[in-house]
Amino acid sequence: MAINVVIAGPRGKMGSEAVKMVEKETEFRLVACIDRKHGGKTLQEVVPHFSIDVPIYEDAETCFNENNEVDVLVDLTVPEAGYQHTKIALAHHVRPVVGTTGFSESQIEELSSISNSQNVGCLIAPNFAIGAVLMMKFAKMAATYFPDVDIIEKHHDNKLDAPSGTAIKTAELIRETRTAKKQGHPNEKETLPGARGADIDGIKIHSVRLPGLVAHQEVIFGSDGQTLTIKHDSMDRASFMEGVKLGINKVMEERRLIYGLENIL
């Protein structure tokens, strides 16, 4: 039986890739889209090159009320909309697969509580690229032996949050195996504030925002006489869709919130 999917943000760069992926997968069926500017229209009216024609709803509440057989919501929008869409989806027993970064810890805790109480699976992933998730897992392994580390993340100049959710998640995984420490010279001074980047337990995170980039990250470890760099590059947003596909299938089996694709690989 096909999994019925609703996609929020079908006009966006990530959302349009998700529509293409669902079009190609025989086990998925797109039943509706959510778009705050085009409620009442159809997908082909708004984006003519898509072969699937489904209704567009301005808000998630109306969408789920009128489509009572929805299985999964794929949300690749922005933090404010993604948070509200996820809450509404869980209330309607629709399983969210969310690629929006920028949620606060309290928001994730709240969504986790709702997911658990409703017995509805939910996946929130800072990055859906399988290679990026492996980069994070390898970085966690390396931190056992290399406690001095900087993270450099690079994204397109329209990204709203900095540092990226991937960089924050990488630092969180690293500190699971690394003792917190201050890196660099003990009397180090920034002559320009922010020059050394953001700081999580002594891990420095540097954000680059430039046109031409998609999503890139380097985790650089240093030790006496050597460095180790673990790097991942997404040159095209199609790189995220294998993870979205995996997430859709996984939330159908779950009854709780999962944060991070690495927890289902």
PDB file of C-alpha atoms in Angstrom:
ATOM      1  CA  MET A   1       0.000   0.000   0.000  1.00  0.00           C
ATOM      2  CA  ALA A   2       1.342   3.442  -0.942  1.00  0.00           C
ATOM      3  CA  ILE A   3       2.298   5.956   1.742  1.00  0.00           C
ATOM      4  CA  ASN A   4       0.236   9.136   1.356  1.00  0.00           C
ATOM      5  CA  VAL A   5       2.478  12.211   1.568  1.00  0.00           C
ATOM      6  CA  VAL A   6       1.848  15.946   1.988  1.00  0.00           C
ATOM      7  CA  ILE A   7       4.725  18.312   1.155  1.00  0.00           C
ATOM      8  CA  ALA A   8       5.006  21.756   2.716  1.00  0.00           C
ATOM      9  CA  GLY A   9       6.807  24.324   0.585  1.00  0.00           C
ATOM     10  CA  PRO A  10       6.633  22.723  -2.891  1.00  0.00           C
ATOM     11  CA  ARG A  11       7.946  25.878  -4.607  1.00  0.00           C
ATOM     12  CA  GLY A  12      11.157  25.971  -2.558  1.00  0.00           C
ATOM     13  CA  LYS A  13      14.413  24.462  -3.752  1.00  0.00           C
ATOM     14  CA  MET A  14      14.238  21.603  -1.254  1.00  0.00           C
ATOM     15  CA  GLY A  15      10.459  21.192  -1.508  1.00  0.00           C
ATOM     16  CA  SER A  16      10.549  20.902  -5.291  1.00  0.00           C
ATOM     17  CA  GLU A  17      13.210  18.189  -5.018  1.00  0.00           C
ATOM     18  CA  ALA A  18      10.937  16.352  -2.586  1.00  0.00           C
ATOM     19  CA  VAL A  19       8.065  16.535  -5.101  1.00  0.00           C
ATOM     20  CA  LYS A  20      10.341  15.068  -7.795  1.00  0.00           C
ATOM     21  CA  MET A  21      11.410  12.263  -5.449  1.00  0.00           C
ATOM     22  CA  VAL A  22       7.809  11.358  -4.558  1.00  0.00           C
ATOM     23  CA  GLU A  23       6.913  11.423  -8.277  1.00  0.00           C
ATOM     24  CA  LYS A  24       9.573   8.769  -8.947  1.00  0.00           C
ATOM     25  CA  GLU A  25       8.873   6.480  -5.979  1.00  0.00           C
ATOM     26  CA  THR A  26       6.086   3.985  -6.601  1.00  0.00           C
ATOM     27  CA  GLU A  27       5.591   3.353  -2.862  1.00  0.00           C
ATOM     28  CA  PHE A  28       4.782   7.048  -2.205  1.00  0.00           C
ATOM     29  CA  ARG A  29       1.711   9.016  -3.285  1.00  0.00           C
ATOM     30  CA  LEU A  30       1.560  12.815  -3.129  1.00  0.00           C
ATOM     31  CA  VAL A  31      -1.954  13.807  -2.022  1.00  0.00           C
ATOM     32  CA  ALA A  32      -1.597  17.531  -1.258  1.00  0.00           C
ATOM     33  CA  CYS A  33       0.795  20.426  -0.698  1.00  0.00           C
ATOM     34  CA  ILE A  34       0.897  23.284   1.793  1.00  0.00           C
ATOM     35  CA  ASP A  35       1.838  26.718   0.470  1.00  0.00           C
ATOM     36  CA  ARG A  36       0.873  29.914   2.309  1.00  0.00           C
ATOM     37  CA  LYS A  37       0.585  31.930  -0.927  1.00  0.00           C
ATOM     38  CA  HIS A  38      -1.396  29.602  -3.185  1.00  0.00           C
ATOM     39  CA  GLY A  39      -4.209  28.017  -1.182  1.00  0.00           C
ATOM     40  CA  GLY A  40      -7.103  26.897  -3.380  1.00  0.00           C
ATOM     41  CA  LYS A  41      -4.946  26.291  -6.448  1.00  0.00           C
ATOM     42  CA  THR A  42      -3.445  23.046  -7.698  1.00  0.00           C
ATOM     43  CA  LEU A  43       0.229  22.140  -7.908  1.00  0.00           C
ATOM     44  CA  GLN A  44       0.269  22.239 -11.723  1.00  0.00           C
ATOM     45  CA  GLU A  45      -1.278  25.702 -11.738  1.00  0.00           C
ATOM     46  CA  VAL A  46       1.580  26.970  -9.571  1.00  0.00           C
ATOM     47  CA  VAL A  47       4.428  24.783 -10.885  1.00  0.00           C
ATOM     48  CA  PRO A  48       3.379  23.593 -14.384  1.00  0.00           C
ATOM     49  CA  HIS A  49       6.344  21.257 -14.974  1.00  0.00           C
ATOM     50  CA  PHE A  50       5.267  18.820 -12.221  1.00  0.00           C
ATOM     51  CA  SER A  51       3.359  15.833 -13.582  1.00  0.00           C
ATOM     52  CA  ILE A  52       1.373  15.281 -10.358  1.00  0.00           C
ATOM     53  CA  ASP A  53      -1.644  17.555  -9.905  1.00  0.00           C
ATOM     54  CA  VAL A  54      -2.825  17.806  -6.299  1.00  0.00           C
ATOM     55  CA  PRO A  55      -4.603  20.497  -4.264  1.00  0.00           C
ATOM     56  CA  ILE A  56      -2.664  23.193  -2.426  1.00  0.00           C
ATOM     57  CA  TYR A  57      -3.770  24.319   1.029  1.00  0.00           C
ATOM     58  CA  GLU A  58      -2.822  27.585   2.666  1.00  0.00           C
ATOM     59  CA  ASP A  59      -2.665  26.085   6.144  1.00  0.00           C
ATOM     60  CA  ALA A  60      -1.893  22.671   7.606  1.00  0.00           C
ATOM     61  CA  GLU A  61      -5.041  22.456   9.750  1.00  0.00           C
ATOM     62  CA  THR A  62      -7.349  22.659   6.725  1.00  0.00           C
ATOM     63  CA  CYS A  63      -5.154  20.264   4.766  1.00  0.00           C
ATOM     64  CA  PHE A  64      -5.292  17.518   7.394  1.00  0.00           C
ATOM     65  CA  ASN A  65      -9.001  18.077   8.126  1.00  0.00           C
ATOM     66  CA  GLU A  66      -9.877  17.588   4.453  1.00  0.00           C
ATOM     67  CA  ASN A  67      -7.394  14.765   3.810  1.00  0.00           C
ATOM     68  CA  ASN A  68      -7.966  12.216   6.560  1.00  0.00           C
ATOM     69  CA  GLU A  69      -5.803   9.528   4.963  1.00  0.00           C
ATOM     70  CA  VAL A  70      -2.507  11.447   5.084  1.00  0.00           C
ATOM     71  CA  ASP A  71       0.338   9.333   6.473  1.00  0.00           C
ATOM     72  CA  VAL A  72       3.359  11.635   6.362  1.00  0.00           C
ATOM     73  CA  LEU A  73       4.088  15.366   6.255  1.00  0.00           C
ATOM     74  CA  VAL A  74       7.401  16.324   4.640  1.00  0.00           C
ATOM     75  CA  ASP A  75       8.335  19.834   5.792  1.00  0.00           C
ATOM     76  CA  LEU A  76      11.367  21.541   4.263  1.00  0.00           C
ATOM     77  CA  THR A  77      10.332  25.148   4.897  1.00  0.00           C
ATOM     78  CA  VAL A  78      11.540  27.572   7.604  1.00  0.00           C
ATOM     79  CA  PRO A  79      11.706  27.120  11.408  1.00  0.00           C
ATOM     80  CA  GLU A  80       8.601  29.135  12.310  1.00  0.00           C
ATOM     81  CA  ALA A  81       6.334  27.401   9.783  1.00  0.00           C
ATOM     82  CA  GLY A  82       7.966  23.998  10.286  1.00  0.00           C
ATOM     83  CA  TYR A  83       7.381  24.108  14.038  1.00  0.00           C
ATOM     84  CA  GLN A  84       3.680  24.944  13.644  1.00  0.00           C
ATOM     85  CA  HIS A  85       3.194  22.398  10.840  1.00  0.00           C
ATOM     86  CA  THR A  86       4.802  19.681  12.985  1.00  0.00           C
ATOM     87  CA  LYS A  87       2.550  20.408  15.981  1.00  0.00           C
ATOM     88  CA  ILE A  88      -0.576  20.362  13.811  1.00  0.00           C
ATOM     89  CA  ALA A  89       0.505  17.171  12.041  1.00  0.00           C
ATOM     90  CA  LEU A  90       1.095  15.329  15.316  1.00  0.00           C
ATOM     91  CA  ALA A  91      -2.308  16.450  16.607  1.00  0.00           C
ATOM     92  CA  HIS A  92      -3.873  14.828  13.510  1.00  0.00           C
ATOM     93  CA  HIS A  93      -1.758  11.652  13.874  1.00  0.00           C
ATOM     94  CA  VAL A  94       0.222  12.541  10.757  1.00  0.00           C
ATOM     95  CA  ARG A  95       3.918  11.618  10.937  1.00  0.00           C
ATOM     96  CA  PRO A  96       6.237  14.593  10.289  1.00  0.00           C
ATOM     97  CA  VAL A  97       9.567  14.304   8.469  1.00  0.00           C
ATOM     98  CA  VAL A  98      11.183  17.691   9.042  1.00  0.00           C
ATOM     99  CA  GLY A  99      14.344  19.016   7.414  1.00  0.00           C
ATOM    100  CA  THR A 100      13.973  22.542   8.730  1.00  0.00           C
ATOM    101  CA  THR A 101      16.807  23.610  11.046  1.00  0.00           C
ATOM    102  CA  GLY A 102      16.740  26.342  13.654  1.00  0.00           C
ATOM    103  CA  PHE A 103      14.381  24.761  16.200  1.00  0.00           C
ATOM    104  CA  SER A 104      15.220  25.637  19.806  1.00  0.00           C
ATOM    105  CA  GLU A 105      15.882  22.939  22.400  1.00  0.00           C
ATOM    106  CA  SER A 106      12.588  23.765  24.113  1.00  0.00           C
ATOM    107  CA  GLN A 107      10.690  23.396  20.833  1.00  0.00           C
ATOM    108  CA  ILE A 108      12.264  19.997  20.178  1.00  0.00           C
ATOM    109  CA  GLU A 109      11.435  18.913  23.742  1.00  0.00           C
ATOM    110  CA  GLU A 110       7.832  20.036  23.287  1.00  0.00           C
ATOM    111  CA  LEU A 111       7.457  18.236  19.958  1.00  0.00           C
ATOM    112  CA  SER A 112       9.046  15.122  21.457  1.00  0.00           C
ATOM    113  CA  SER A 113       6.536  15.187  24.314  1.00  0.00           C
ATOM    114  CA  ILE A 114       3.615  15.525  21.883  1.00  0.00           C
ATOM    115  CA  SER A 115       4.982  12.763  19.646  1.00  0.00           C
ATOM    116  CA  ASN A 116       5.358  10.391  22.597  1.00  0.00           C
ATOM    117  CA  SER A 117       1.946  11.163  24.068  1.00  0.00           C
ATOM    118  CA  GLN A 118       0.250  10.736  20.685  1.00  0.00           C
ATOM    119  CA  ASN A 119       2.244   7.591  19.852  1.00  0.00           C
ATOM    120  CA  VAL A 120       3.066   9.134  16.485  1.00  0.00           C
ATOM    121  CA  GLY A 121       6.469   8.877  14.829  1.00  0.00           C
ATOM    122  CA  CYS A 122       8.358  12.069  14.001  1.00  0.00           C
ATOM    123  CA  LEU A 123      11.790  12.702  12.480  1.00  0.00           C
ATOM    124  CA  ILE A 124      13.632  16.029  12.707  1.00  0.00           C
ATOM    125  CA  ALA A 125      16.941  15.933  10.852  1.00  0.00           C
ATOM    126  CA  PRO A 126      19.428  18.800  10.529  1.00  0.00           C
ATOM    127  CA  ASN A 127      20.741  17.150   7.370  1.00  0.00           C
ATOM    128  CA  PHE A 128      19.234  14.477   5.126  1.00  0.00           C
ATOM    129  CA  ALA A 129      22.375  13.789   3.080  1.00  0.00           C
ATOM    130  CA  ILE A 130      23.632  10.297   3.969  1.00  0.00           C
ATOM    131  CA  GLY A 131      27.245  11.413   3.450  1.00  0.00           C
ATOM    132  CA  ALA A 132      26.812  14.322   5.875  1.00  0.00           C
ATOM    133  CA  VAL A 133      25.407  11.991   8.515  1.00  0.00           C
ATOM    134  CA  LEU A 134      28.375   9.647   8.078  1.00  0.00           C
ATOM    135  CA  MET A 135      30.691  12.666   8.397  1.00  0.00           C
ATOM    136  CA  MET A 136      29.099  13.429  11.780  1.00  0.00           C
ATOM    137  CA  LYS A 137      29.428   9.831  12.946  1.00  0.00           C
ATOM    138  CA  PHE A 138      33.087   9.662  11.850  1.00  0.00           C
ATOM    139  CA  ALA A 139      33.787  12.971  13.624  1.00  0.00           C
ATOM    140  CA  LYS A 140      32.393  11.563  16.852  1.00  0.00           C
ATOM    141  CA  MET A 141      34.731   8.572  16.511  1.00  0.00           C
ATOM    142  CA  ALA A 142      37.756  10.761  15.802  1.00  0.00           C
ATOM    143  CA  ALA A 143      37.101  13.075  18.776  1.00  0.00           C
ATOM    144  CA  THR A 144      38.084  10.257  21.144  1.00  0.00           C
ATOM    145  CA  TYR A 145      41.660  10.602  19.878  1.00  0.00           C
ATOM    146  CA  PHE A 146      41.742  14.238  18.683  1.00  0.00           C
ATOM    147  CA  PRO A 147      40.154  16.594  21.251  1.00  0.00           C
ATOM    148  CA  ASP A 148      41.207  19.798  19.422  1.00  0.00           C
ATOM    149  CA  VAL A 149      38.714  20.499  16.674  1.00  0.00           C
ATOM    150  CA  ASP A 150      37.231  23.302  14.572  1.00  0.00           C
ATOM    151  CA  ILE A 151      34.127  23.047  12.386  1.00  0.00           C
ATOM    152  CA  ILE A 152      33.785  25.114   9.211  1.00  0.00           C
ATOM    153  CA  GLU A 153      30.333  25.031   7.619  1.00  0.00           C
ATOM    154  CA  LYS A 154      29.512  26.734   4.311  1.00  0.00           C
ATOM    155  CA  HIS A 155      26.048  27.366   2.890  1.00  0.00           C
ATOM    156  CA  HIS A 156      24.256  29.477   0.293  1.00  0.00           C
ATOM    157  CA  ASP A 157      23.644  33.094   1.203  1.00  0.00           C
ATOM    158  CA  ASN A 158      19.863  32.651   1.635  1.00  0.00           C
ATOM    159  CA  LYS A 159      20.220  30.338   4.619  1.00  0.00           C
ATOM    160  CA  LEU A 160      18.522  31.902   7.643  1.00  0.00           C
ATOM    161  CA  ASP A 161      20.306  30.295  10.599  1.00  0.00           C
ATOM    162  CA  ALA A 162      23.971  30.316  11.578  1.00  0.00           C
ATOM    163  CA  PRO A 163      25.624  28.131  12.562  1.00  0.00           C
ATOM    164  CA  SER A 164      23.844  25.404  10.647  1.00  0.00           C
ATOM    165  CA  GLY A 165      21.906  22.659  12.368  1.00  0.00           C
ATOM    166  CA  THR A 166      24.421  20.188  10.954  1.00  0.00           C
ATOM    167  CA  ALA A 167      27.331  22.003  12.593  1.00  0.00           C
ATOM    168  CA  ILE A 168      25.547  22.181  15.944  1.00  0.00           C
ATOM    169  CA  LYS A 169      24.608  18.497  15.746  1.00  0.00           C
ATOM    170  CA  THR A 170      28.213  17.615  14.848  1.00  0.00           C
ATOM    171  CA  ALA A 171      29.504  19.499  17.891  1.00  0.00           C
ATOM    172  CA  GLU A 172      26.925  17.788  20.122  1.00  0.00           C
ATOM    173  CA  LEU A 173      28.046  14.361  18.891  1.00  0.00           C
ATOM    174  CA  ILE A 174      31.726  15.252  19.307  1.00  0.00           C
ATOM    175  CA  ARG A 175      31.294  16.345  22.920  1.00  0.00           C
ATOM    176  CA  GLU A 176      29.790  12.951  23.740  1.00  0.00           C
ATOM    177  CA  THR A 177      33.305  11.493  23.374  1.00  0.00           C
ATOM    178  CA  ARG A 178      35.440  14.570  24.059  1.00  0.00           C
ATOM    179  CA  THR A 179      36.196  16.278  27.382  1.00  0.00           C
ATOM    180  CA  ALA A 180      35.411  19.995  27.237  1.00  0.00           C
ATOM    181  CA  LYS A 181      38.557  22.094  26.874  1.00  0.00           C
ATOM    182  CA  LYS A 182      39.656  25.577  25.852  1.00  0.00           C
ATOM    183  CA  GLN A 183      41.530  25.456  22.591  1.00  0.00           C
ATOM    184  CA  GLY A 184      44.330  27.741  21.450  1.00  0.00           C
ATOM    185  CA  HIS A 185      46.586  29.956  23.560  1.00  0.00           C
ATOM    186  CA  PRO A 186      45.284  30.528  27.095  1.00  0.00           C
ATOM    187  CA  ASN A 187      45.769  34.288  26.640  1.00  0.00           C
ATOM    188  CA  GLU A 188      44.246  34.393  23.163  1.00  0.00           C
ATOM    189  CA  LYS A 189      42.418  37.652  22.370  1.00  0.00           C
ATOM    190  CA  GLU A 190      40.031  38.425  19.527  1.00  0.00           C
ATOM    191  CA  THR A 191      41.046  41.769  18.024  1.00  0.00           C
ATOM    192  CA  LEU A 192      37.800  41.557  16.011  1.00  0.00           C
ATOM    193  CA  PRO A 193      34.859  40.059  17.970  1.00  0.00           C
ATOM    194  CA  GLY A 194      33.730  36.749  16.494  1.00  0.00           C
ATOM    195  CA  ALA A 195      36.999  36.053  14.698  1.00  0.00           C
ATOM    196  CA  ARG A 196      37.379  32.705  16.456  1.00  0.00           C
ATOM    197  CA  GLY A 197      33.784  31.672  15.752  1.00  0.00           C
ATOM    198  CA  ALA A 198      30.994  30.326  17.924  1.00  0.00           C
ATOM    199  CA  ASP A 199      31.905  28.098  20.857  1.00  0.00           C
ATOM    200  CA  ILE A 200      30.391  24.852  22.134  1.00  0.00           C
ATOM    201  CA  ASP A 201      32.473  23.405  24.998  1.00  0.00           C
ATOM    202  CA  GLY A 202      35.599  24.797  23.354  1.00  0.00           C
ATOM    203  CA  ILE A 203      34.702  23.508  19.869  1.00  0.00           C
ATOM    204  CA  LYS A 204      34.909  26.432  17.450  1.00  0.00           C
ATOM    205  CA  ILE A 205      32.289  26.717  14.700  1.00  0.00           C
ATOM    206  CA  HIS A 206      32.771  29.041  11.720  1.00  0.00           C
ATOM    207  CA  SER A 207      29.942  29.872   9.279  1.00  0.00           C
ATOM    208  CA  VAL A 208      30.416  30.928   5.660  1.00  0.00           C
ATOM    209  CA  ARG A 209      27.489  32.262   3.576  1.00  0.00           C
ATOM    210  CA  LEU A 210      28.114  32.821  -0.140  1.00  0.00           C
ATOM    211  CA  PRO A 211      26.186  32.531  -3.413  1.00  0.00           C
ATOM    212  CA  GLY A 212      27.167  29.438  -5.380  1.00  0.00           C
ATOM    213  CA  LEU A 213      27.339  27.202  -2.312  1.00  0.00           C
ATOM    214  CA  VAL A 214      24.747  24.575  -1.355  1.00  0.00           C
ATOM    215  CA  ALA A 215      25.802  22.752   1.846  1.00  0.00           C
ATOM    216  CA  HIS A 216      29.383  21.953   2.849  1.00  0.00           C
ATOM    217  CA  GLN A 217      31.185  21.144   6.074  1.00  0.00           C
ATOM    218  CA  GLU A 218      34.727  20.401   7.225  1.00  0.00           C
ATOM    219  CA  VAL A 219      35.586  19.016  10.650  1.00  0.00           C
ATOM    220  CA  ILE A 220      39.288  19.677  11.249  1.00  0.00           C
ATOM    221  CA  PHE A 221      41.093  17.863  14.071  1.00  0.00           C
ATOM    222  CA  GLY A 222      44.581  18.881  15.172  1.00  0.00           C
ATOM    223  CA  SER A 223      47.267  17.055  17.129  1.00  0.00           C
ATOM    224  CA  ASP A 224      51.046  17.226  17.451  1.00  0.00           C
ATOM    225  CA  GLY A 225      52.498  16.894  13.971  1.00  0.00           C
ATOM    226  CA  GLN A 226      49.229  16.034  12.188  1.00  0.00           C
ATOM    227  CA  THR A 227      45.719  17.079  11.252  1.00  0.00           C
ATOM    228  CA  LEU A 228      42.686  15.067  10.244  1.00  0.00           C
ATOM    229  CA  THR A 229      39.956  16.595   8.059  1.00  0.00           C
ATOM    230  CA  ILE A 230      36.560  14.967   7.545  1.00  0.00           C
ATOM    231  CA  LYS A 231      34.681  16.765   4.792  1.00  0.00           C
ATOM    232  CA  HIS A 232      31.337  16.510   3.065  1.00  0.00           C
ATOM    233  CA  ASP A 233      29.935  18.495   0.119  1.00  0.00           C
ATOM    234  CA  SER A 234      26.393  18.621  -1.248  1.00  0.00           C
ATOM    235  CA  MET A 235      26.640  20.106  -4.723  1.00  0.00           C
ATOM    236  CA  ASP A 236      22.954  19.542  -5.501  1.00  0.00           C
ATOM    237  CA  ARG A 237      19.842  19.372  -3.329  1.00  0.00           C
ATOM    238  CA  ALA A 238      19.050  15.991  -4.859  1.00  0.00           C
ATOM    239  CA  SER A 239      21.699  14.696  -2.414  1.00  0.00           C
ATOM    240  CA  PHE A 240      19.212  15.101   0.448  1.00  0.00           C
ATOM    241  CA  MET A 241      16.395  13.057  -1.062  1.00  0.00           C
ATOM    242  CA  GLU A 242      17.694   9.574  -0.254  1.00  0.00           C
ATOM    243  CA  GLY A 243      17.597  10.581   3.413  1.00  0.00           C
ATOM    244  CA  VAL A 244      14.081  12.010   3.064  1.00  0.00           C
ATOM    245  CA  LYS A 245      12.952   8.739   1.484  1.00  0.00           C
ATOM    246  CA  LEU A 246      14.545   6.779   4.328  1.00  0.00           C
ATOM    247  CA  GLY A 247      12.875   9.090   6.860  1.00  0.00           C
ATOM    248  CA  ILE A 248       9.407   8.641   5.348  1.00  0.00           C
ATOM    249  CA  ASN A 249       9.681   4.880   5.590  1.00  0.00           C
ATOM    250  CA  LYS A 250      11.119   5.012   9.111  1.00  0.00           C
ATOM    251  CA  VAL A 251       8.464   7.243  10.705  1.00  0.00           C
ATOM    252  CA  MET A 252       5.786   4.807   9.564  1.00  0.00           C
ATOM    253  CA  GLU A 253       7.322   2.304  12.027  1.00  0.00           C
ATOM    254  CA  GLU A 254       8.027   4.676  14.920  1.00  0.00           C
ATOM    255  CA  ARG A 255       5.933   5.925  17.859  1.00  0.00           C
ATOM    256  CA  ARG A 256       8.320   8.628  19.094  1.00  0.00           C
ATOM    257  CA  LEU A 257      10.381  11.599  17.963  1.00  0.00           C
ATOM    258  CA  ILE A 258      13.817  10.897  16.500  1.00  0.00           C
ATOM    259  CA  TYR A 259      16.281  13.796  16.243  1.00  0.00           C
ATOM    260  CA  GLY A 260      18.975  13.265  13.643  1.00  0.00           C
ATOM    261  CA  LEU A 261      19.179  10.902  10.707  1.00  0.00           C
ATOM    262  CA  GLU A 262      22.212   9.222  12.299  1.00  0.00           C
ATOM    263  CA  ASN A 263      19.819   7.590  14.770  1.00  0.00           C
ATOM    264  CA  ILE A 264      18.136   5.547  12.045  1.00  0.00           C
ATOM    265  CA  LEU A 265      21.165   4.602   9.939  1.00  0.00           C
TER     266      LEU A 265
END
